[in-house]
Amino acid sequence: FFIIAHSKNLDEKKPCKRFVLYYHDILFNGTNGANATSATVANRTKLGNFNHGMLVVFDDPMTTDHHLLSPPVARAQGFYFYDMKTTYNAWFSYTLIFNSTEHKGTINIMGADLMGEETRDLSIVGGTGDFFMARGIVAIRTDIAQGDYYFRLEMDIKLYECY
Amino acid sequence: FFIIAHSKNLDEKKPCKRFVLYYHDILFNGTNGANATSATVANRTKLGNFNHGMLVVFDDPMTTDHHLLSPPVARAQGFYFYDMKTTYNAWFSYTLIFNSTEHKGTINIMGADLMGEETRDLSIVGGTGDFFMARGIVAIRTDIAQGDYYFRLEMDIKLYECY
Amino acid sequence: FFIIAHSKNLDEKKPCKRFVLYYHDILFNGTNGANATSATVANRTKLGNFNHGMLVVFDDPMTTDHHLLSPPVARAQGFYFYDMKTTYNAWFSYTLIFNSTEHKGTINIMGADLMGEETRDLSIVGGTGDFFMARGIVAIRTDIAQGDYYFRLEMDIKLYECY
């Protein structure tokens, strides 16, 4: 009846729960308040030319398909910031919030968004409600980036500890 | 000798350790420096009217009862920010720090503070010292909110992984 | 075949993986853009005289020895802020990024940097790639702090869950 430190038995290809959702971020530009889902809280610093230090707080809809206007099945609430002086690169920490007949609960996520890579893995570090004590990986991929004020990420959410 | 992904054996009603503490946050207003325990680091954005983007860094006392002036048994150090344009809603990430004869160590916490709900669950994502490798849930409840500059949260701290 | 809540079997002295790296932080001062690895995103508040609220975003090299100019074996990307009004004290959340022939993957970390103590423990809350689903502890120690614009931390990275 124990956890041992040297276990090697989780199989990356066999999550106990998996679903793919799309994350839509519409950055506030001063005039799009009706549609905006995020806003800049701290402006970029003068270190480099890639938005270093720009920090954005979001409350973004999550949908099951690519369409911004599809009914959201969850919200993503948290923040991201850009952190490199030589290229665009970001860091995220946020919570997915489910409140539907299908799922109630939250999933907590953090990690580096290495924008130079096609897919990037973040860590699921905890969960509540239906996702009580969950751990896992979110593989994110930029689905589209339109100018400075809209981007969409595909999030492939894979739980490896389910209770 | 292994962890398997599909385990269902943690019982939400049977934490291996549990304690209830009260978190006291006194926001700096420019003149209450002697008592203030937190201060605004980034001002609210213009997205909505509910403090969206306001980011607060805190070093708050934790007590075993409701009284602000009771001897603190721990500190809570971290930050929160408001993240919605349509209502008050927040997000927290912080560390509980114990340094007493009873407990030495830290508990690391993050998650959404869905202020519209009576109780909200955050994730305990790690621990150190006496709380080495802990995981669990913190159920928070607003005990009181007095104007803009003082609020108190009840934190029901439940560990499900204890070592 | 399960995890139980009351397990006591992880041994703090026996990580399943361990390595020591050095973290180098060169804060941007307006003129050192070529060398700077971090910059202040939010200025200190007026609460106390110890940089309370000063928030720094970094993309810092990690080396295997003390030398800033040694070839980095990883990057540390994330943020820290100061959080006390009575002394210097900080809080970190960041990702270690490995992209070499030896290691590919990330390690996600958060916790309080209790600067008054010789060593401070942060939590490793997740990992990806070669560090898939890792958990553990990072013990940090200030190796040197030179004025306001350079400091070096020793990070003793200990994983207790390896897959």
XYZ file of C-alpha atoms in Angstrom:
489
model
C 0.000 0.000 0.000
C 2.445 2.688 -1.028
C 3.837 5.072 -3.578
C 7.468 4.478 -4.369
C 9.763 7.096 -5.726
C 11.227 5.141 -8.592
C 8.011 4.088 -10.274
C 8.118 3.956 -14.061
C 4.589 2.785 -14.749
C 2.664 5.755 -16.117
C 2.230 5.419 -19.859
C 2.321 8.738 -21.713
C 0.083 7.262 -24.401
C -2.628 6.134 -22.015
C -4.207 9.015 -20.153
C -7.097 8.061 -17.875
C -9.092 11.008 -19.249
C -8.587 13.079 -22.362
C -10.383 15.873 -24.173
C -9.511 18.539 -26.686
C -10.752 22.099 -26.266
C -10.095 25.414 -27.997
C -9.044 28.498 -26.103
C -10.015 31.906 -27.527
C -8.216 35.039 -26.406
C -9.412 38.469 -27.517
C -7.137 41.151 -26.128
C -8.709 44.428 -25.076
C -7.527 47.270 -27.333
C -9.411 50.122 -25.687
C -12.494 49.932 -27.894
C -13.495 46.246 -28.067
C -14.719 45.905 -24.495
C -17.871 44.075 -25.557
C -15.887 41.223 -27.097
C -12.566 41.347 -25.273
C -11.766 38.450 -22.932
C -8.370 39.622 -21.692
C -6.472 42.811 -21.005
C -2.883 43.895 -20.497
C -2.112 44.436 -16.841
C 1.562 45.350 -17.147
C 3.073 46.794 -20.290
C 6.053 45.353 -22.068
C 9.459 46.325 -20.764
C 12.198 47.838 -22.911
C 14.179 44.606 -22.927
C 14.184 43.516 -26.578
C 11.406 43.862 -29.119
C 9.195 40.882 -28.372
C 6.813 42.139 -25.721
C 9.068 41.045 -22.853
C 7.200 41.532 -19.595
C 3.785 42.226 -21.098
C 1.399 40.539 -18.668
C -2.174 39.698 -19.626
C -5.036 38.575 -17.357
C -7.746 36.557 -19.071
C -11.161 34.993 -18.623
C -11.399 33.125 -21.910
C -14.074 30.841 -23.352
C -13.188 27.231 -24.146
C -15.103 25.536 -26.943
C -15.140 22.049 -28.374
C -14.555 23.286 -31.934
C -12.664 26.099 -33.655
C -15.496 28.578 -33.575
C -15.219 31.538 -31.264
C -18.974 31.807 -31.058
C -19.694 28.174 -30.207
C -21.197 27.769 -26.742
C -18.319 27.601 -24.267
C -18.011 24.360 -22.288
C -15.510 25.850 -19.862
C -13.701 29.076 -18.967
C -9.943 29.518 -18.713
C -9.029 32.085 -16.044
C -5.476 33.135 -15.340
C -2.576 34.996 -16.875
C 0.245 34.839 -19.343
C 3.279 36.990 -19.978
C 5.988 37.212 -22.603
C 9.453 36.496 -21.268
C 12.169 36.590 -23.947
C 14.162 39.434 -25.430
C 15.092 37.645 -28.680
C 11.796 36.084 -29.784
C 8.130 35.721 -28.852
C 7.844 33.276 -26.003
C 5.360 33.093 -23.135
C 4.493 31.558 -19.787
C 1.020 30.568 -18.579
C -0.717 29.809 -15.327
C -4.483 29.332 -15.291
C -7.501 27.362 -14.200
C -10.008 25.605 -16.434
C -13.456 25.945 -14.908
C -16.234 23.528 -15.806
C -19.779 24.163 -14.693
C -22.112 22.119 -16.875
C -24.243 19.027 -16.509
C -21.334 17.041 -17.908
C -18.509 18.325 -15.721
C -18.248 20.400 -12.564
C -14.850 21.298 -11.211
C -11.532 22.887 -12.027
C -8.169 21.937 -13.497
C -5.054 23.927 -12.546
C -2.289 24.376 -15.103
C 1.102 26.042 -15.408
C 4.124 26.006 -17.655
C 6.201 27.513 -20.423
C 4.638 28.264 -23.793
C 7.687 27.757 -26.017
C 6.160 29.473 -29.003
C 8.894 28.365 -31.362
C 7.708 24.772 -31.099
C 4.695 23.331 -32.886
C 3.284 21.836 -29.685
C 4.230 22.704 -26.127
C 3.462 20.774 -22.962
C 2.191 22.440 -19.799
C 1.633 20.680 -16.462
C -1.737 19.950 -14.902
C -0.798 20.311 -11.265
C -4.117 19.765 -9.538
C -7.865 19.610 -9.861
C -11.072 19.898 -7.901
C -14.646 18.636 -8.139
C -14.961 16.087 -10.942
C -11.225 16.487 -11.442
C -10.383 15.965 -7.766
C -6.594 15.647 -7.334
C -5.975 15.295 -11.072
C -2.525 15.560 -12.600
C -1.479 15.453 -16.226
C -0.317 17.329 -19.281
C -1.890 19.916 -21.568
C -0.382 19.917 -25.053
C -1.055 23.302 -26.631
C -0.820 24.274 -30.280
C -1.477 27.643 -31.863
C -4.510 27.128 -34.045
C -4.540 30.680 -35.376
C -3.149 34.088 -34.490
C -4.870 37.052 -36.096
C -2.994 40.291 -35.664
C -2.324 41.449 -32.143
C -5.801 40.953 -30.738
C -7.043 37.413 -31.329
C -5.426 34.036 -31.013
C -6.755 30.542 -30.561
C -4.979 27.616 -28.958
C -5.877 23.977 -29.258
C -5.517 22.381 -25.829
C -5.191 18.624 -25.688
C -5.915 17.890 -22.033
C -4.584 14.561 -20.795
C -5.024 13.362 -17.224
C -2.767 10.601 -15.916
C -3.985 10.624 -12.349
C -7.749 10.317 -11.993
C -9.625 9.628 -8.750
C 5.199 -1.462 -6.708
C 3.650 1.239 -8.833
C 1.265 4.102 -9.356
C -1.349 3.413 -11.947
C -3.162 6.041 -13.917
C -6.720 4.859 -13.370
C -6.699 4.717 -9.616
C -9.987 5.665 -7.952
C -8.994 5.172 -4.349
C -8.591 8.629 -2.820
C -11.609 9.465 -0.690
C -12.543 13.141 -0.725
C -13.991 12.786 2.769
C -10.864 11.303 4.301
C -7.928 13.677 4.125
C -4.763 12.420 5.829
C -4.341 15.839 7.445
C -6.777 18.674 7.921
C -6.849 22.057 9.583
C -8.843 25.246 9.330
C -7.139 28.619 9.338
C -8.236 32.203 8.739
C -6.510 34.454 6.233
C -6.528 38.207 6.869
C -5.842 40.646 4.058
C -5.493 44.367 4.768
C -4.898 46.241 1.534
C -2.547 49.210 1.618
C -4.465 52.431 0.933
C -1.550 54.839 1.125
C -1.916 55.680 4.810
C -2.298 52.358 6.640
C 1.251 51.112 6.168
C 1.544 50.042 9.799
C -1.331 47.570 9.472
C -1.432 46.781 5.771
C -0.460 43.247 4.747
C -0.864 43.618 0.970
C -0.592 46.208 -1.750
C -1.725 46.698 -5.316
C 1.084 46.033 -7.757
C -0.820 46.571 -11.001
C -3.925 48.691 -11.233
C -7.222 47.522 -12.649
C -7.594 47.690 -16.396
C -10.452 49.448 -18.160
C -12.122 46.167 -19.076
C -15.412 46.227 -17.178
C -16.090 47.612 -13.728
C -14.986 44.823 -11.428
C -11.298 45.471 -10.883
C -10.218 43.332 -13.848
C -6.457 43.055 -13.822
C -5.888 44.518 -10.375
C -3.006 42.480 -9.001
C -2.194 42.366 -5.287
C 0.907 40.960 -3.585
C 0.387 39.857 0.013
C 2.144 38.622 3.120
C -0.883 37.849 5.253
C -1.226 36.413 8.752
C -3.080 33.141 9.227
C -4.837 32.586 12.532
C -6.740 29.706 14.071
C -9.767 31.872 14.864
C -11.584 34.829 13.326
C -9.587 37.484 15.113
C -7.168 39.548 13.113
C -5.079 40.165 16.192
C -4.765 36.563 17.320
C -1.181 35.306 17.148
C -0.571 34.097 13.601
C 0.280 30.406 13.249
C 1.390 30.804 9.632
C 1.898 33.396 6.898
C 0.339 33.317 3.449
C 2.669 34.853 0.841
C 1.713 35.246 -2.789
C -0.635 37.154 -5.038
C -4.160 37.412 -6.329
C -5.763 39.296 -9.167
C -9.286 39.988 -10.375
C -10.032 38.526 -13.778
C -13.606 39.105 -14.927
C -15.291 42.014 -16.682
C -18.840 41.178 -15.575
C -18.466 40.417 -11.864
C -15.923 40.181 -9.055
C -13.873 37.045 -9.487
C -10.273 36.307 -8.586
C -7.330 33.953 -8.984
C -4.788 33.032 -6.292
C -1.332 31.547 -6.083
C 0.453 31.502 -2.735
C 2.484 29.651 -0.154
C 1.490 28.937 3.429
C 4.564 29.197 5.623
C 4.689 27.483 9.004
C 7.529 28.165 11.383
C 6.435 27.135 14.859
C 7.175 24.358 17.297
C 4.152 22.538 15.918
C 4.836 22.795 12.180
C 7.789 23.789 10.028
C 7.418 23.848 6.285
C 5.399 25.229 3.426
C 2.279 24.385 1.420
C 1.955 25.640 -2.162
C -1.475 26.519 -3.507
C -3.085 27.815 -6.699
C -6.492 28.111 -8.285
C -9.539 30.123 -9.179
C -11.454 32.011 -6.504
C -14.948 31.848 -7.997
C -16.336 34.552 -5.761
C -19.922 33.893 -6.790
C -19.853 30.551 -4.993
C -20.147 30.054 -1.248
C -17.060 27.833 -1.119
C -14.359 27.488 -3.740
C -11.713 24.793 -4.038
C -8.072 25.576 -4.776
C -5.353 22.973 -5.371
C -2.519 22.200 -2.995
C 0.177 21.361 -5.519
C 3.168 20.691 -3.307
C 4.728 21.047 0.094
C 8.047 21.121 1.897
C 9.378 20.367 5.381
C 6.640 18.839 7.543
C 4.437 18.954 4.453
C 6.990 17.268 2.187
C 5.399 16.399 -1.172
C 1.882 17.117 0.061
C -1.076 17.444 -2.279
C -4.663 18.317 -1.527
C -7.448 20.861 -1.608
C -8.055 24.171 0.134
C -11.729 25.052 0.418
C -12.027 28.800 0.878
C -15.014 30.770 2.087
C -15.325 34.524 2.526
C -15.764 35.028 6.240
C -16.119 38.782 6.001
C -15.378 41.600 3.580
C -15.264 45.091 5.048
C -15.162 47.813 2.436
C -12.292 47.784 0.014
C -9.503 47.286 2.515
C -10.096 44.243 4.687
C -11.319 40.766 3.989
C -11.004 37.466 5.779
C -11.138 34.015 4.242
C -11.695 30.756 6.031
C -9.315 28.188 4.565
C -10.137 24.543 5.141
C -6.844 22.840 4.299
C -7.159 19.160 3.421
C -4.173 17.023 2.472
C -4.758 13.748 0.626
C -1.147 12.855 0.052
C 0.990 12.879 3.195
C 4.477 11.469 3.533
C -3.256 -1.304 -7.497
C -3.789 2.104 -5.931
C -2.508 5.220 -4.285
C -3.572 5.592 -0.706
C -3.813 8.847 1.112
C -1.853 7.935 4.205
C 1.290 6.652 2.552
C 4.531 7.455 4.359
C 6.966 5.809 2.003
C 8.781 8.603 0.180
C 12.235 9.108 1.623
C 13.427 12.711 1.568
C 17.024 11.494 1.326
C 16.451 9.294 -1.702
C 15.331 11.268 -4.729
C 14.925 9.230 -7.906
C 16.786 11.940 -9.822
C 18.988 14.762 -8.622
C 21.112 17.489 -10.132
C 22.540 20.806 -9.073
C 22.396 23.819 -11.359
C 23.171 27.512 -11.020
C 20.665 30.209 -11.902
C 21.990 33.568 -13.102
C 19.779 36.640 -13.013
C 20.957 39.916 -14.559
C 18.330 42.580 -14.069
C 17.829 45.120 -16.856
C 18.860 48.595 -15.691
C 18.081 50.512 -18.846
C 21.536 50.239 -20.386
C 22.587 46.586 -20.063
C 20.171 45.134 -22.610
C 22.859 43.011 -24.235
C 23.518 41.089 -21.023
C 20.276 41.459 -19.075
C 18.203 38.310 -18.589
C 15.298 39.815 -16.645
C 13.403 43.056 -16.289
C 11.057 44.698 -13.832
C 7.466 44.485 -14.992
C 5.799 46.163 -12.014
C 7.587 48.605 -9.766
C 7.777 48.281 -6.015
C 4.860 49.593 -4.032
C 5.171 52.096 -1.222
C 4.556 49.445 1.421
C 7.809 49.305 3.394
C 11.331 49.677 2.082
C 12.143 46.225 0.785
C 10.911 46.267 -2.793
C 7.440 45.001 -1.861
C 5.523 44.305 -5.036
C 8.444 44.623 -7.443
C 7.738 41.939 -10.034
C 10.428 40.639 -12.369
C 10.040 38.448 -15.466
C 13.102 36.391 -16.368
C 14.585 34.107 -18.977
C 17.728 33.069 -17.154
C 20.552 30.713 -18.080
C 21.192 27.665 -15.893
C 24.752 26.356 -15.732
C 26.400 23.390 -14.077
C 29.031 25.535 -12.376
C 29.242 29.024 -10.863
C 30.312 30.764 -14.029
C 27.840 33.054 -15.702
C 29.524 32.485 -19.040
C 29.560 28.687 -18.937
C 27.368 27.168 -21.621
C 23.814 27.000 -20.268
C 22.340 23.503 -19.929
C 18.838 24.846 -19.356
C 16.809 28.051 -19.195
C 14.662 29.182 -16.282
C 11.624 31.151 -17.480
C 9.127 32.694 -15.116
C 8.791 35.453 -12.545
C 9.518 36.477 -8.998
C 8.308 39.280 -6.826
C 9.195 40.685 -3.420
C 6.394 40.398 -0.895
C 7.327 41.695 2.558
C 7.294 45.156 4.075
C 9.822 44.439 6.843
C 12.601 42.566 5.029
C 13.665 41.239 1.645
C 11.637 38.154 0.845
C 10.436 36.785 -2.472
C 8.159 34.326 -4.243
C 8.969 32.384 -7.425
C 7.119 30.525 -10.123
C 9.023 29.290 -13.163
C 9.810 26.529 -15.613
C 13.179 24.890 -16.194
C 13.548 24.147 -19.899
C 15.972 21.500 -21.109
C 16.706 21.121 -24.783
C 19.974 19.228 -25.157
C 21.085 15.785 -26.222
C 21.065 14.822 -22.546
C 17.624 16.092 -21.536
C 14.547 17.351 -23.338
C 11.596 18.558 -21.344
C 10.459 20.947 -18.652
C 10.142 21.097 -14.874
C 7.551 23.386 -13.279
C 8.308 24.997 -9.935
C 6.712 27.342 -7.420
C 7.144 28.485 -3.866
C 8.310 31.013 -1.324
C 11.904 32.219 -1.350
C 12.340 32.899 2.366
C 15.471 34.934 1.905
C 16.281 35.030 5.610
C 17.042 31.320 5.552
C 20.252 29.774 4.243
C 18.358 27.292 2.075
C 14.728 27.439 1.005
C 12.617 24.677 -0.479
C 10.341 25.223 -3.464
C 7.941 22.636 -4.910
C 8.374 20.869 -8.226
C 4.730 20.516 -9.188
C 4.975 18.895 -12.601
C 7.135 18.066 -15.569
C 7.009 17.209 -19.233
C 9.141 15.324 -21.774
C 12.000 13.537 -20.015
C 10.518 14.808 -16.761
C 6.994 13.592 -17.537
C 4.770 13.944 -14.448
C 7.720 14.646 -12.142
C 7.285 15.978 -8.625
C 9.889 16.983 -6.102
C 11.721 19.735 -4.283
C 14.173 22.432 -5.349
C 16.423 23.594 -2.525
C 17.739 27.044 -3.389
C 20.648 28.883 -1.830
C 21.953 32.347 -2.685
C 25.408 31.770 -4.104
C 26.152 35.451 -4.608
C 24.310 38.752 -4.830
C 26.226 41.613 -6.441
C 24.559 44.965 -6.022
C 21.066 45.340 -7.409
C 21.659 43.803 -10.813
C 23.171 40.334 -10.536
C 22.474 37.401 -8.302
C 23.144 33.699 -8.569
C 21.205 30.891 -6.927
C 22.311 27.331 -6.458
C 19.373 25.074 -7.228
C 19.513 21.529 -5.893
C 16.826 19.798 -7.935
C 15.472 16.606 -6.386
C 12.760 14.525 -7.999
C 10.814 12.028 -5.875
C 8.364 10.948 -8.523
C 9.953 9.795 -11.776
C 8.205 7.976 -14.598
